[in-house]
Amino acid sequence: MTILARAVEAGRRYGDVLALDRVSLDIRAGELVGLLGPNGAGKSTLINLFVGLRRPSSGTVELLGGSPTDPARRRAIGMTPQETGLPESLRVGEIVDFVSAHFPDPVERGELLARFGLEDLARRQVGGLSGGQRRRLAVALAFAGRPRLVFLDEPTTGLDVEARRTLWDGIRSFQQEGGTVLVTSHYLEEIEALAERVVVIGHGRVLADDTVAAVRDFVGVRKVSLTAADLPELPGVLGSEHRDGRIELLTTDPDRLVVELVRSGAPFSGLEIRPTTLEEAFLALTATSGQKETAHA
Ligand SMILES: Nc1ncnc2c1ncn2[C@@H]1O[C@H](COP(=O)(O)OP(=O)(O)OP(=O)(O)O)[C@@H](O)[C@H]1O
């Protein structure tokens, strides 16, 4: 399958900060790839390397088989950065026309706006849009030039549930028509809802690159929840949380945890064991990576 973007052992340093550490990644035509990681993991840096806004300090990055800084290649991609400043006094339709004029075969204005639920706002000045509407417009603009590959950096930040779903539909329909997308998100249900493949990044490194289901299996974390006044320290607990009067414990070995719990003699009730969400899997992954780092230090 055609590789549209490729990073090979790519590293990026900002002074003393190693934002990306030997990242290798291929994005193939037709894929919708979710890039998941906590604040400061290196997601935006990786996108900036792919779109040619930054150069790698080491390793190589290719876009459409060549340099990401080549204007012809950049014209074939779309991008929505985390923050966008759109001119307040222009109307939505005017902005779409302005952006579309940069491309040889743009999407028709009405079609583009309809795809992202903005069809009734064409005559509205950007200054009068809500935050969510602005965000949807910024995302829609990434698709204006019929790109082969789109990079979306946290596209649904600040959107309510309905607006988020409209945006997901727009992104999905682009992929169903053959488009390719790399999307970063803090909303883990978003990656689950959108992407077949998830790349987990933490501390500038790729921690996992697989299907959402496989990442969960790979981590194998289970959640043990129970009601108890207090608990002693138990072995194999990766994390714990108090929620709605219950205690939730994350572990890769729930059987042993339950044995130890009973042995401790601490009174408890309402024991439940269940698989984790992607978010919990992800937290466990990044925690494991941090432990490895410490062990090597
Ligand atoms: N221009 C810069 N100058 C100095 N350090 C930077 C710069 N850009 C990013 N960094 C640092 O590089 C690391 C990775 O940042 P990056 O923005 O790529 O992470 P991210 O995963 O996109 O985070 P977030 O989810 O918060 O947007 C962080 O430690 C950040 O502080």
mmCIF file of C-alpha atoms in Angstrom, residues 1-2 10 12 15 28 36 38-39 41 66 75 83 93 107 113 127 140 160 171 180 183 230 234 242 257 262 264 293:
data_model
loop_
_atom_site.group_PDB
_atom_site.id
_atom_site.type_symbol
_atom_site.label_atom_id
_atom_site.label_comp_id
_atom_site.label_asym_id
_atom_site.label_seq_id
_atom_site.Cartn_x
_atom_site.Cartn_y
_atom_site.Cartn_z
ATOM 1 C CA MET A 1 0.000 0.000 0.000
ATOM 2 C CA THR A 2 1.237 3.509 -0.797
ATOM 3 C CA ALA A 10 13.036 10.876 13.667
ATOM 4 C CA ARG A 12 13.490 16.552 17.509
ATOM 5 C CA GLY A 15 17.259 23.089 23.471
ATOM 6 C CA ARG A 28 -0.498 4.477 4.444
ATOM 7 C CA LEU A 36 -2.733 9.393 21.403
ATOM 8 C CA PRO A 38 -0.633 13.014 27.231
ATOM 9 C CA ASN A 39 0.313 16.696 27.267
ATOM 10 C CA ALA A 41 4.168 13.669 24.614
ATOM 11 C CA GLY A 66 9.800 13.543 -0.779
ATOM 12 C CA ARG A 75 -0.371 21.604 -1.337
ATOM 13 C CA GLU A 83 -4.983 26.847 17.591
ATOM 14 C CA GLY A 93 -18.103 31.900 2.985
ATOM 15 C CA VAL A 107 -14.398 21.303 -2.822
ATOM 16 C CA LEU A 113 -19.769 23.681 4.808
ATOM 17 C CA GLY A 127 -16.201 37.338 14.903
ATOM 18 C CA ALA A 140 -13.393 22.173 7.460
ATOM 19 C CA ASP A 160 -19.983 19.809 22.735
ATOM 20 C CA ILE A 171 -13.778 13.130 9.002
ATOM 21 C CA THR A 180 -6.100 9.526 4.758
ATOM 22 C CA VAL A 183 -5.709 12.800 14.160
ATOM 23 C CA ASP A 230 -9.647 1.945 53.718
ATOM 24 C CA LEU A 234 -1.500 -4.081 47.826
ATOM 25 C CA HIS A 242 -11.750 6.990 44.556
ATOM 26 C CA LEU A 257 -4.752 -8.735 43.783
ATOM 27 C CA VAL A 262 -8.650 -11.206 51.144
ATOM 28 C CA SER A 264 -5.069 -8.512 54.208
ATOM 29 C CA GLU A 293 13.178 5.067 32.067
#
